XYZ file of C-alpha atoms in Angstrom:
613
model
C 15.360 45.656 -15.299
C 13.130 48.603 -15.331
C 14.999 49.451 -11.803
C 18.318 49.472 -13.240
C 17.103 51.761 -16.541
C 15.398 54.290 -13.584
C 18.676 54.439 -11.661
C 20.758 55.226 -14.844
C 18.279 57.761 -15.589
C 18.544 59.256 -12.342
C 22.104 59.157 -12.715
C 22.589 60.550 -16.061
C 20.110 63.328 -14.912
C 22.111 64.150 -11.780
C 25.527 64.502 -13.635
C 23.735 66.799 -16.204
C 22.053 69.066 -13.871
C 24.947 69.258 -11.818
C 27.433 70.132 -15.372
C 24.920 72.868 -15.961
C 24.791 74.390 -12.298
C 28.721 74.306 -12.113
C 30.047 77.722 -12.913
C 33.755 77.545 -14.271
C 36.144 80.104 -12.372
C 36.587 83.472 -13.847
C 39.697 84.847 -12.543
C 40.433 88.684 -12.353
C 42.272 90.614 -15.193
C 45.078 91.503 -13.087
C 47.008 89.069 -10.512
C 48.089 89.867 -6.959
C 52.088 90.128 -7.450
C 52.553 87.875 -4.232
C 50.683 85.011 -5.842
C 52.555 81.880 -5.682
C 55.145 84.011 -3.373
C 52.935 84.047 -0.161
C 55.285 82.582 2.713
C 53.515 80.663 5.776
C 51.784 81.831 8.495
C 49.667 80.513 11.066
C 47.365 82.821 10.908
C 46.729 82.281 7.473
C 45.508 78.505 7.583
C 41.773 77.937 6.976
C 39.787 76.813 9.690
C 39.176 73.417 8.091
C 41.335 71.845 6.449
C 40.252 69.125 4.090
C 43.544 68.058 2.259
C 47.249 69.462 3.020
C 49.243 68.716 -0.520
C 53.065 68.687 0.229
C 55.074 70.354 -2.706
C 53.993 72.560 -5.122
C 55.235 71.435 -8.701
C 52.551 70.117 -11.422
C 51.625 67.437 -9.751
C 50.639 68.660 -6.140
C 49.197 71.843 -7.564
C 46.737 70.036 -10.235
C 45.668 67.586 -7.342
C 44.853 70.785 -5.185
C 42.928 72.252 -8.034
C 40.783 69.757 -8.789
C 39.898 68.928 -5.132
C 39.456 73.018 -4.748
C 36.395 72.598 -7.733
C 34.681 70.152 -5.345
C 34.778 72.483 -2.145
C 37.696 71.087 -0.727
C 39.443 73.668 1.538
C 43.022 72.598 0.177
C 46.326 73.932 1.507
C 49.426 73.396 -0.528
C 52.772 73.893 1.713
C 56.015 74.442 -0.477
C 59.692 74.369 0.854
C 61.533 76.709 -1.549
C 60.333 80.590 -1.425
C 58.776 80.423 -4.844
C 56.530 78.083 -6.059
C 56.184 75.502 -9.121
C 58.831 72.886 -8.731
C 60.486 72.528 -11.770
C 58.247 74.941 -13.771
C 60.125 77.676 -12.147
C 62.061 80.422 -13.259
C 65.030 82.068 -12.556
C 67.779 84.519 -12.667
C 71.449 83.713 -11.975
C 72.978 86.369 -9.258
C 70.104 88.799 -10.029
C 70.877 89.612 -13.606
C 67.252 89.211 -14.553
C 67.428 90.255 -18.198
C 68.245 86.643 -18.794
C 65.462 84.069 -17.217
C 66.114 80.494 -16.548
C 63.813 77.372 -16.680
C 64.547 75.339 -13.451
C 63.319 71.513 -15.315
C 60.275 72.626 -17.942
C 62.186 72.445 -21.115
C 59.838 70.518 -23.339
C 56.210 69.389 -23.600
C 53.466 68.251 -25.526
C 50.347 70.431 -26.964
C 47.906 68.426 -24.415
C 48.948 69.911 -21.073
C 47.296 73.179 -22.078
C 44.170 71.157 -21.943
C 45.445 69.171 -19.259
C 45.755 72.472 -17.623
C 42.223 73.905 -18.545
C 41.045 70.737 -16.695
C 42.689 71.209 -13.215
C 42.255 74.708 -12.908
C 38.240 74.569 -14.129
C 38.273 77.917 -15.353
C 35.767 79.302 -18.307
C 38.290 80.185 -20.578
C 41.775 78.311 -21.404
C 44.455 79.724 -18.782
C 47.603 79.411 -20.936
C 48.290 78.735 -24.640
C 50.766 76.716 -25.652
C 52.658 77.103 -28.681
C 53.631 74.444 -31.216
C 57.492 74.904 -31.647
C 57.434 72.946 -35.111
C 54.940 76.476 -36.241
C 57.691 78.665 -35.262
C 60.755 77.239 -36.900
C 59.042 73.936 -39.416
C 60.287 71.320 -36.769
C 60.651 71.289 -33.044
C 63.487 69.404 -32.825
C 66.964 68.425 -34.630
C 69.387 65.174 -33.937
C 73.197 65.790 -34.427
C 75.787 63.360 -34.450
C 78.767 64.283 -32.603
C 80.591 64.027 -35.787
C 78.774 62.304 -38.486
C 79.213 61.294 -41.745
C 80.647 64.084 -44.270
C 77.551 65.902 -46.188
C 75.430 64.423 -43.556
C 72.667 67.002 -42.605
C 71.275 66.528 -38.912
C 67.454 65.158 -38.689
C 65.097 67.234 -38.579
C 61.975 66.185 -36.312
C 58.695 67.686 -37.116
C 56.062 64.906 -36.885
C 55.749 60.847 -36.724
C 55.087 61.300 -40.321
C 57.635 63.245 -41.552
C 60.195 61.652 -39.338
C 59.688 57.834 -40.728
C 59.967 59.617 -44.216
C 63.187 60.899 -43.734
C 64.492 57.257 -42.127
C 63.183 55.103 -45.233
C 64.790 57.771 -47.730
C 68.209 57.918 -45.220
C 68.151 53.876 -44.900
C 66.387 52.181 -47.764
C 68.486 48.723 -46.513
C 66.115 48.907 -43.461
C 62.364 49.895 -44.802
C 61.150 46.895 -42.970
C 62.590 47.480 -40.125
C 61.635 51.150 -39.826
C 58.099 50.034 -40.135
C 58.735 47.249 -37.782
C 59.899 49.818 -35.118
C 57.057 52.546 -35.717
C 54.382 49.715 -35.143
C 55.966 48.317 -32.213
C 55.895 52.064 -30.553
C 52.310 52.436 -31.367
C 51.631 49.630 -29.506
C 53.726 50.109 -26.862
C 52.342 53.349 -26.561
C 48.863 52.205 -26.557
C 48.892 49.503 -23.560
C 50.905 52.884 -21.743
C 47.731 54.725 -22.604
C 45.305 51.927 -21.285
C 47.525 51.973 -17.980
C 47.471 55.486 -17.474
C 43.732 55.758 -17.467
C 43.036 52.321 -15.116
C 44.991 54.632 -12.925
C 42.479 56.094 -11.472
C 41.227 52.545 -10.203
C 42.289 50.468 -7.644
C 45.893 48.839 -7.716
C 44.519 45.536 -8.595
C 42.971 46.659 -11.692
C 45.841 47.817 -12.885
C 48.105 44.719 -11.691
C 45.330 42.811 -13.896
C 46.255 44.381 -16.714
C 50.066 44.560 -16.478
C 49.300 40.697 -16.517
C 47.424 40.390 -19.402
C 49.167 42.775 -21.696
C 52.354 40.032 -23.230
C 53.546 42.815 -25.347
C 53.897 45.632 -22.915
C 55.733 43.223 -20.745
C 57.812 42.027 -23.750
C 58.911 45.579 -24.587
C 58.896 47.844 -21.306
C 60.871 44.741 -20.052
C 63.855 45.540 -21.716
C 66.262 48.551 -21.925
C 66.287 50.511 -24.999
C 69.349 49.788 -26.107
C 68.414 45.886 -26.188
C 65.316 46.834 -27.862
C 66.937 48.807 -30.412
C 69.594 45.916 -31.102
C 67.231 43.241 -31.370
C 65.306 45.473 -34.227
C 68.366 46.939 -35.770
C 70.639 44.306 -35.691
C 73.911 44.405 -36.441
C 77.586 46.342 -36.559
C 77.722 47.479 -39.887
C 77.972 51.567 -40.088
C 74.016 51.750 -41.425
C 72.750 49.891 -38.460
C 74.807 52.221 -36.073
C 73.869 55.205 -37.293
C 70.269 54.346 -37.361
C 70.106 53.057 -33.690
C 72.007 56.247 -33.506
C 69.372 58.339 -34.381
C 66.412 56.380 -32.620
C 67.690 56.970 -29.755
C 68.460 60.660 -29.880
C 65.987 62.077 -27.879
C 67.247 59.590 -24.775
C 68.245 62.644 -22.814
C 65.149 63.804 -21.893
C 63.712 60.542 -20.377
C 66.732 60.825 -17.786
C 68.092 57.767 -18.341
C 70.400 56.169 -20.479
C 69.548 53.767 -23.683
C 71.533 50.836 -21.323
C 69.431 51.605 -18.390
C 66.117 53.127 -19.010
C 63.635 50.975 -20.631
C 62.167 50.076 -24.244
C 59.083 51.708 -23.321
C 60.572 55.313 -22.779
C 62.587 54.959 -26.249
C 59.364 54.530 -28.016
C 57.368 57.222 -25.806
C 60.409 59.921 -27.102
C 60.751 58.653 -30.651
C 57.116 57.688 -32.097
C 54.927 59.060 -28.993
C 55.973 62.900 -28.637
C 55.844 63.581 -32.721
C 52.061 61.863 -32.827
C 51.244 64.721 -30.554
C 54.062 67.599 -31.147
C 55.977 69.401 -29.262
C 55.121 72.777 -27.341
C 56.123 75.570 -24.670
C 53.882 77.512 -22.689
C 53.360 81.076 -23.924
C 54.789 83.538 -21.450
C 57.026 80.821 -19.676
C 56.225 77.303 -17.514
C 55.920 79.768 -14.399
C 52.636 81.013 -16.085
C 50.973 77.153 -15.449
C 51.680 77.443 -11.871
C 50.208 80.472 -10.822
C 47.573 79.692 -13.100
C 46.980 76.640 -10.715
C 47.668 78.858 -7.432
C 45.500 81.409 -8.041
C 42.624 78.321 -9.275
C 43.642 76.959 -5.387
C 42.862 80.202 -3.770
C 40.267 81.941 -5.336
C 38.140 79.129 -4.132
C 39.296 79.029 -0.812
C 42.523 77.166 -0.036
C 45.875 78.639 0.016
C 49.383 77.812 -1.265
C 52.201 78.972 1.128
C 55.751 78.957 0.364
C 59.095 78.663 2.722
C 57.210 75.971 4.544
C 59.337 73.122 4.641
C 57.647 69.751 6.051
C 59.415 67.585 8.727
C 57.325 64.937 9.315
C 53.621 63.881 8.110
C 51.772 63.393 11.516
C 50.117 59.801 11.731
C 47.854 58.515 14.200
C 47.334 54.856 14.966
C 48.400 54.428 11.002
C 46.683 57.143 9.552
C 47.757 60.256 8.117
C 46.313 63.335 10.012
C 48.169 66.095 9.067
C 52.304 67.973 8.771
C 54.843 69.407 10.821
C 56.607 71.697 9.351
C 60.422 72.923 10.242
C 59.201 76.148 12.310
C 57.184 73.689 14.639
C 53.948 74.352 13.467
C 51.784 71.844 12.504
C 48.400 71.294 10.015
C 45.918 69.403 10.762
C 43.833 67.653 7.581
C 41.243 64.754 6.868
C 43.945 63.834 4.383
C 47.767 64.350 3.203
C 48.709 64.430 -0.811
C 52.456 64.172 -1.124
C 53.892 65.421 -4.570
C 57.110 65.245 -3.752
C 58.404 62.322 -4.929
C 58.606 58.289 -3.032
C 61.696 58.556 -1.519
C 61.432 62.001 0.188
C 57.772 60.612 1.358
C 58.935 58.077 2.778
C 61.660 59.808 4.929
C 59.035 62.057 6.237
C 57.047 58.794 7.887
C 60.569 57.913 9.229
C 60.451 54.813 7.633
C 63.185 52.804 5.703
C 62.807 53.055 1.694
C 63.967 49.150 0.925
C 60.596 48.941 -0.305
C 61.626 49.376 -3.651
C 64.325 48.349 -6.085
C 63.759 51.076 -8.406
C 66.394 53.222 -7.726
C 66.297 57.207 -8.141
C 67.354 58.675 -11.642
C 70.615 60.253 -12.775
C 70.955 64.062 -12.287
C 72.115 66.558 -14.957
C 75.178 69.011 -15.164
C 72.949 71.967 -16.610
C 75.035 75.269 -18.492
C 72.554 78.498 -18.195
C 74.137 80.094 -20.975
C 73.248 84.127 -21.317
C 74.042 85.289 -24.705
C 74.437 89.115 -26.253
C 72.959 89.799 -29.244
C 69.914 88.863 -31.976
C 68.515 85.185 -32.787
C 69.870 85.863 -36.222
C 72.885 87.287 -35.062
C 73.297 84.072 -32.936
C 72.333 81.946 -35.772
C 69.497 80.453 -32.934
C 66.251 79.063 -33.323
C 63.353 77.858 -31.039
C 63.902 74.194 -32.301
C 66.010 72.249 -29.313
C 69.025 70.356 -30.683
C 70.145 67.098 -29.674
C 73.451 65.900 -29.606
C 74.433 62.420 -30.319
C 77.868 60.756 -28.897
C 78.585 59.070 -32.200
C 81.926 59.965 -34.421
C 83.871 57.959 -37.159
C 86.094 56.278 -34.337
C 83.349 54.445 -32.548
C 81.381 53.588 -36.307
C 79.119 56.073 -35.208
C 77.238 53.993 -32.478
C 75.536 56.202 -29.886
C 75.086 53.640 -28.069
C 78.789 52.929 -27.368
C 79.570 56.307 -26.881
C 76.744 56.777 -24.030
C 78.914 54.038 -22.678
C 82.364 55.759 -23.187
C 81.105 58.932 -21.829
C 79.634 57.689 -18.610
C 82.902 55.924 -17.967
C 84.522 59.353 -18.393
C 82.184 62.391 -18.987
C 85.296 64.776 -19.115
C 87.959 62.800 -20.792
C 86.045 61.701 -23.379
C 86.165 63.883 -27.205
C 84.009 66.668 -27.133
C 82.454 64.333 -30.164
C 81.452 62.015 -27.484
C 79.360 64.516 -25.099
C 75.390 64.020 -25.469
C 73.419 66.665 -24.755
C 70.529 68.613 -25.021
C 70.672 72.654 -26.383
C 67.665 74.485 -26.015
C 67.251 78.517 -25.931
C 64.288 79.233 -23.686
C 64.071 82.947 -24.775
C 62.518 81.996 -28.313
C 60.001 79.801 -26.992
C 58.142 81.787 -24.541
C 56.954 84.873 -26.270
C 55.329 81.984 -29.137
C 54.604 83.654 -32.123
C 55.144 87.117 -30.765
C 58.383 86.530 -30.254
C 60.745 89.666 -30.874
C 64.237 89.370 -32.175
C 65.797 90.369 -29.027
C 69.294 91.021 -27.969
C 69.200 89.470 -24.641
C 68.821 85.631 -25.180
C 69.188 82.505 -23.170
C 70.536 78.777 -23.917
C 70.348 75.858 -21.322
C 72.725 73.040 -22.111
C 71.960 69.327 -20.485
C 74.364 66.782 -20.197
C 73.483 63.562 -18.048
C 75.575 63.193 -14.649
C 75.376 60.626 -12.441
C 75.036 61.992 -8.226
C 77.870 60.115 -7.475
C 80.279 62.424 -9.551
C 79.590 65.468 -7.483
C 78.826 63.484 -4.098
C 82.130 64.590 -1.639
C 80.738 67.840 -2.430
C 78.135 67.849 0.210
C 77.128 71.154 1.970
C 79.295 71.824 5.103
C 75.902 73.151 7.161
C 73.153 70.825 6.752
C 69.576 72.449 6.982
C 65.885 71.815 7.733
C 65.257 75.751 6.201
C 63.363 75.838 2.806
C 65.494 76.905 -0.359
C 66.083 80.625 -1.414
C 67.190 82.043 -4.782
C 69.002 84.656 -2.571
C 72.574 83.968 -1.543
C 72.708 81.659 -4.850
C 75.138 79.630 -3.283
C 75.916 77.134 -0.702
C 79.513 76.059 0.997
C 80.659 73.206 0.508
C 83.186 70.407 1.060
C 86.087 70.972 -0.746
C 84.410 73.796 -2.460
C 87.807 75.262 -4.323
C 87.823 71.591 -5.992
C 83.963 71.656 -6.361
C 84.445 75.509 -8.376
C 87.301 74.036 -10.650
C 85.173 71.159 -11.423
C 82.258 73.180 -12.885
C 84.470 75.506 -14.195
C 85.629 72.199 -17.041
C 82.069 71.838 -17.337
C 81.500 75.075 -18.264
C 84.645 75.352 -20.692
C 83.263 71.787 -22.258
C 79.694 73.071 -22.578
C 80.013 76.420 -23.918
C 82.748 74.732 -26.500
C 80.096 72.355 -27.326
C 77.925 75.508 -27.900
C 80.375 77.409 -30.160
C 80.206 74.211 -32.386
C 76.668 73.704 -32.932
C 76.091 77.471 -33.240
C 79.319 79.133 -34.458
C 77.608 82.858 -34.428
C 77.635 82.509 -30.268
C 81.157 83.182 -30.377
C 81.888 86.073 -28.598
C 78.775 86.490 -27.155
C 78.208 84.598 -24.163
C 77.835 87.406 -21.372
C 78.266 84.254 -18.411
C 78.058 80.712 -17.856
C 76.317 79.035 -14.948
C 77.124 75.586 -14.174
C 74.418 73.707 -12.109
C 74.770 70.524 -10.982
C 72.802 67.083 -9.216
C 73.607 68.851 -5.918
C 71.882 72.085 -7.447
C 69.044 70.727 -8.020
C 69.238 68.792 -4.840
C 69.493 72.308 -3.687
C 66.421 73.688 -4.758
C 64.149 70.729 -5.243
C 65.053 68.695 -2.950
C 64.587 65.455 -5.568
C 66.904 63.189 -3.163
C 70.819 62.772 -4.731
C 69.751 65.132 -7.543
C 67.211 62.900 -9.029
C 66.318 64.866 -12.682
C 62.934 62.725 -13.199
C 62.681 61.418 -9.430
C 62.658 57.607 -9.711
C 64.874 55.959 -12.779
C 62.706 54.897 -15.558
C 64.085 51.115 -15.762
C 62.422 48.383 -17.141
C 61.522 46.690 -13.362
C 59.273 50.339 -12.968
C 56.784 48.973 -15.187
C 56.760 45.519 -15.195
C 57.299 44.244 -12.317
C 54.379 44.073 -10.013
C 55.511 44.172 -6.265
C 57.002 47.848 -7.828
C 53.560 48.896 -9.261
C 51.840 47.705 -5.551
C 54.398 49.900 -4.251
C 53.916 52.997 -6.369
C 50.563 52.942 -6.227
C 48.570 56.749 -5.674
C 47.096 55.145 -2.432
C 50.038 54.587 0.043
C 49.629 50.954 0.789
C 51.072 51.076 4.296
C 49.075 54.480 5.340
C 45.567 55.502 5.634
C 44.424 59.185 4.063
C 48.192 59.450 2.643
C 48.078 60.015 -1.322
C 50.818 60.308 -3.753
C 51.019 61.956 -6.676
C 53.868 62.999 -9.326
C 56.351 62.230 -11.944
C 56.937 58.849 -10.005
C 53.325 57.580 -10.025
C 52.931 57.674 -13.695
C 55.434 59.173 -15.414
C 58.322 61.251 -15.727
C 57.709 64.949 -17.721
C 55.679 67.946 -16.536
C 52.699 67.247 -18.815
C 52.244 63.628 -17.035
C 53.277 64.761 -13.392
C 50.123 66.798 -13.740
C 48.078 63.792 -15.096
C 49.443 61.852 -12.090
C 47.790 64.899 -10.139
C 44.108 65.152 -11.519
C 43.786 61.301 -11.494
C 44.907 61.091 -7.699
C 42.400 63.760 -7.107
C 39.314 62.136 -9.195
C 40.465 58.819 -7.365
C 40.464 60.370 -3.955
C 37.423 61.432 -4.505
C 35.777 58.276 -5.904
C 33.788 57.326 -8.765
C 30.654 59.473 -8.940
C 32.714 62.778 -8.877
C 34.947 61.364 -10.869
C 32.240 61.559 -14.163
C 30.856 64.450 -12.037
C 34.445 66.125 -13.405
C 34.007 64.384 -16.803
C 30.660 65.874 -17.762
C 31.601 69.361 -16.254
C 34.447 69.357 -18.639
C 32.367 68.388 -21.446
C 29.384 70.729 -20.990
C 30.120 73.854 -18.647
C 33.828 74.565 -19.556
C 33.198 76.511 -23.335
C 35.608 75.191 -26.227
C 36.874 72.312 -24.089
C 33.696 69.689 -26.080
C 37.189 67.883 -27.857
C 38.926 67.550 -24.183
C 38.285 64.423 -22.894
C 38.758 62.424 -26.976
C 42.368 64.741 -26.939
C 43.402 63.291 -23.503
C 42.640 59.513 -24.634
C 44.208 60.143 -28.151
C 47.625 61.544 -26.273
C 47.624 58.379 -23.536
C 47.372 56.231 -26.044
C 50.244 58.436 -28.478
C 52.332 59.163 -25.227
């Protein structure tokens, strides 16, 4: 007994002296304008190499950061010529009045903790901004056409939203309650899961077991979910389901597809926690995370595309890359999704039945003139396929519109309208006459797939020439030139004061993000979010962090955990604490809690958002 007190005591002591020795990073005023930028060069690799981390989105970077705070000599090798995955921005053809986020449209207050965490610096390294402080609520749900005198819903927390259901549907009290309870729960087995990630497979196999009700409810889509809570075909029930489900777009799946489980992390997880942007744009987070990489002794190249992960006798030892050069590393970290890991072991991907998400058609709107000119606000508006000829059932008219995304009534178009220039700037924001809108609109790869390339390549991605020949490509132009007319018509409806304004329309499409990310058929969220993900336990064994097949190969990402920037970074810092095994792992836990200053609430505001996300 008294041996087991005196090794807890040594313990305890060791994790406290080493909190108090650990000095947090203190990164200089001014950063080098290459950072994140720096293109690869042999000359450039460290001698040693500890860990080579393939991709550079949220996920690879916050696993390099945190391995960087434990000495790790970490190398991050990126194929496009800037870095940050989907937190990238960008201008279309060089008109860079007008800036673009690449896939980091929405997130939740955490991540700038989340953030603090990976890059272990003294003081925070970006603030994010609540949107619902900027505007009253963060987001709004529009029927296509809805009821006359029927105001859209206004989303501003989990409170205020099930207040405006019971007073909209007094019929269905119960059931409202009903639905808000089963999310909480749902959401807290999702938060147990998420944190026995960073334990072995089995552990979290155990559990998938023993939890009945997440397999009860992340076993079905969310449209059965919804129906077997809101039951019926009356106009009430419709337009209820209707609005439950109206923030389906940004899971990446459709209510028939994507499971229970992502419903109720969209509707009753993201208002627990709110809804923010990071101040000064998502590109801010990763050279935040860069620079963290660097300034303790690793490097982050870009225009390094990887051909192959080298394995020896089954057992990851380093990359080629496309120019022929290859690193060397005690161990590989690949962010860049399952599929596209897989290719680069040259093996087959039957391994799974999940299969890879739907893509989006995405409108980069630039607009000419003032917010209040525009009639524009920093809230992000969500648009419902529901009109008096389908009884206003969303549900149906995903459906309809899938079966015939341009034929369909404009009524019948879900999407997503968003106007990054408000959100950045946070509560400096100035009222502008340069603004920009992003419109989303699910579309499935197979739309756009005769449209391949006519020159394959091996070459990394480049902003500059913005475009790439293609098959058919006077057929491929007219095609996103109806999207564009649909889109910006959509626009013009939601926000009559853009008329006349829009300076240019960009159309992007699956194969543009295919493009530039290289997500495999134009994957928004990498792998689809279907009920089979995160039930079924072969698929579990097969996503696990720890490649099962390979020795020293990690993975780490949105298709690890979850899909959404705040989580692909989550997915990041527990691959790294794992890697590194359990001793650093509270060694990282007490440094957060006693050398990082303001961060004492960290570690209670990470459990509180598992268990609300």
């Amino acid at each position: 007994m008294w041996i087991v007190v005196w090794v807890v005591v040594v313990v305890v002591g060791v994790l406290v002296v080493d909190a108090i020795l650990f000095r947090p990073l203190r990164p200089g005023a001014k950063r080098s304008r290459s950072l994140g930028k720096v293109p690869f060069a042999a000359a450039k690799v460290p001698r040693r190499v500890d860990t080579v981390v393939i991709g550079s989105g949220q996920g690879g970077l916050s696993c390099g950061s945190v391995l960087a705070q434990f000495g790790e000599k970490v190398v991050v090798v990126e194929q496009h010529e800037v870095s940050g995955g989907g937190a990238h921005c960008f201008a279309v053809e060089g008109r860079s009045k007008w800036r673009f986020d690449a896939g980091h449209h929405i997130t939740i207050p955490l991540q700038e903790q989340l953030l603090h965490l990976a890059c272990g610096t003294a003081a925070v390294p970006v603030a994010f901004d609540r949107t619902a402080t900027q505007v009253g609520y963060s987001d709004t749900i529009a029927l296509g056409e809805g009821p006359e005198g029927e105001r859209s819903l206004p989303i501003r927390d989990d409170a205020q939203l099930a207040g405006e259901l019971l007073s909209r549907f007094p019929d269905h009290q119960s059931q409202i309650r009903r639905y808000f309870d089963v999310a909480e729960s749902v959401q807290l087995r999702f938060g147990i899961l998420c944190a026995a990630a960073v334990f072995p497979m089995a552990c979290r196999r155990w559990l998938v077991r023993s939890l009945a009700l997440w397999r009860e409810w992340a076993g079905i889509t969310a449209a059965e979910g919804l129906r077997r809570l809101f039951p019926g075909t009356d106009e009430a029930a419709c337009r209820l389901r209707s609005y439950l489900s109206g923030l389906w777009l940004d899971t990446g799946s459709p209510p028939s597809r994507g499971s229970f489980f992502m419903q109720t992390a969209v509707m009753g997880g993201w208002q627990k926690l709110g809804v923010s942007y990071p101040r000064g744009g998502p590109q801010l987070t990763t050279l935040a995370m860069v620079e963290a990489i660097e300034l303790r002794g690793g490097v982050v190249f870009v225009s390094a595309p990887v051909t192959s992960i080298v394995c020896e006798g089954g057992v990851a030892r380093g990359v080629q890359l496309a120019s022929g050069d290859v690193i060397s590393a005690n161990r590989v970290v690949s962010a860049i999704g399952y599929r596209a890991t897989e290719a680069l072991l040259g093996r087959p991907t039957t391994g799974l039945a999940t299969p890879q998400s739907s893509g989006f058609v995405m409108a980069n709107i630039a607009l000419r003139g003032t917010a209040a000119e525009l009639g524009i606000s920093a809230a992000n508006v969500w648009i419902q396929p529901a009109n008096r000829a389908n009884g206003f059932d969303a549900l149906k008219g995903c459906d309809a519109y899938l079966a015939d995304p341009l034929g369909v009534d404009l009524s019948l178009v879900p999407a997503g309208i968003t106007f990054p220039s408000l959100k950045e700037l946070g509560p400096a924001v100035t009222d502008d006459a340069h603004h920009t809108c992003q419109i989303l609109a699910l579309a499935e790869y197979d739309w756009f797939a005769k449209y391949v390339p006519i020159q394959s390549t091996t070459s990394g991605a480049r902003h500059s020439p913005p475009r790439v020949a293609r098959v058919a490509q006077a057929e491929y132009d007219a095609l996103k030139a109806k999207w564009a007319e649909r889109l910006v018509a959509l626009l013009h409806k939601a926000y009559p004061g853009t008329e006349g304004r829009v300076v240019f329309a960009d159309i992007s499409t699956p194969h543009t993000l295919e493009t530039y990310l290289r997500t495999v058929r134009g994957a928004a969220v990498g792998l689809d979010v279907t009920p089979e993900r995160f039930v079924s336990e072969s698929e579990l064994a097969e996503l696990d962090m720890k490649h099962p097949r390979v020795a020293n190969l990690w993975r780490c990402g949105q298709d690890y955990l979850m899909c959404g920037q705040v989580l692909a970074a989550a997915s990041g810092v527990l691959c790294a604490l794992r890697m590194r095994g359990p001793f650093d792992a509270l060694r990282f836990v007490c440094r957060s809690d006693l050398a990082y200053p303001g961060s004492s609430n960290t570690w209670p505001a990470v459990l509180d958002a598992l268990a609300g996300n």
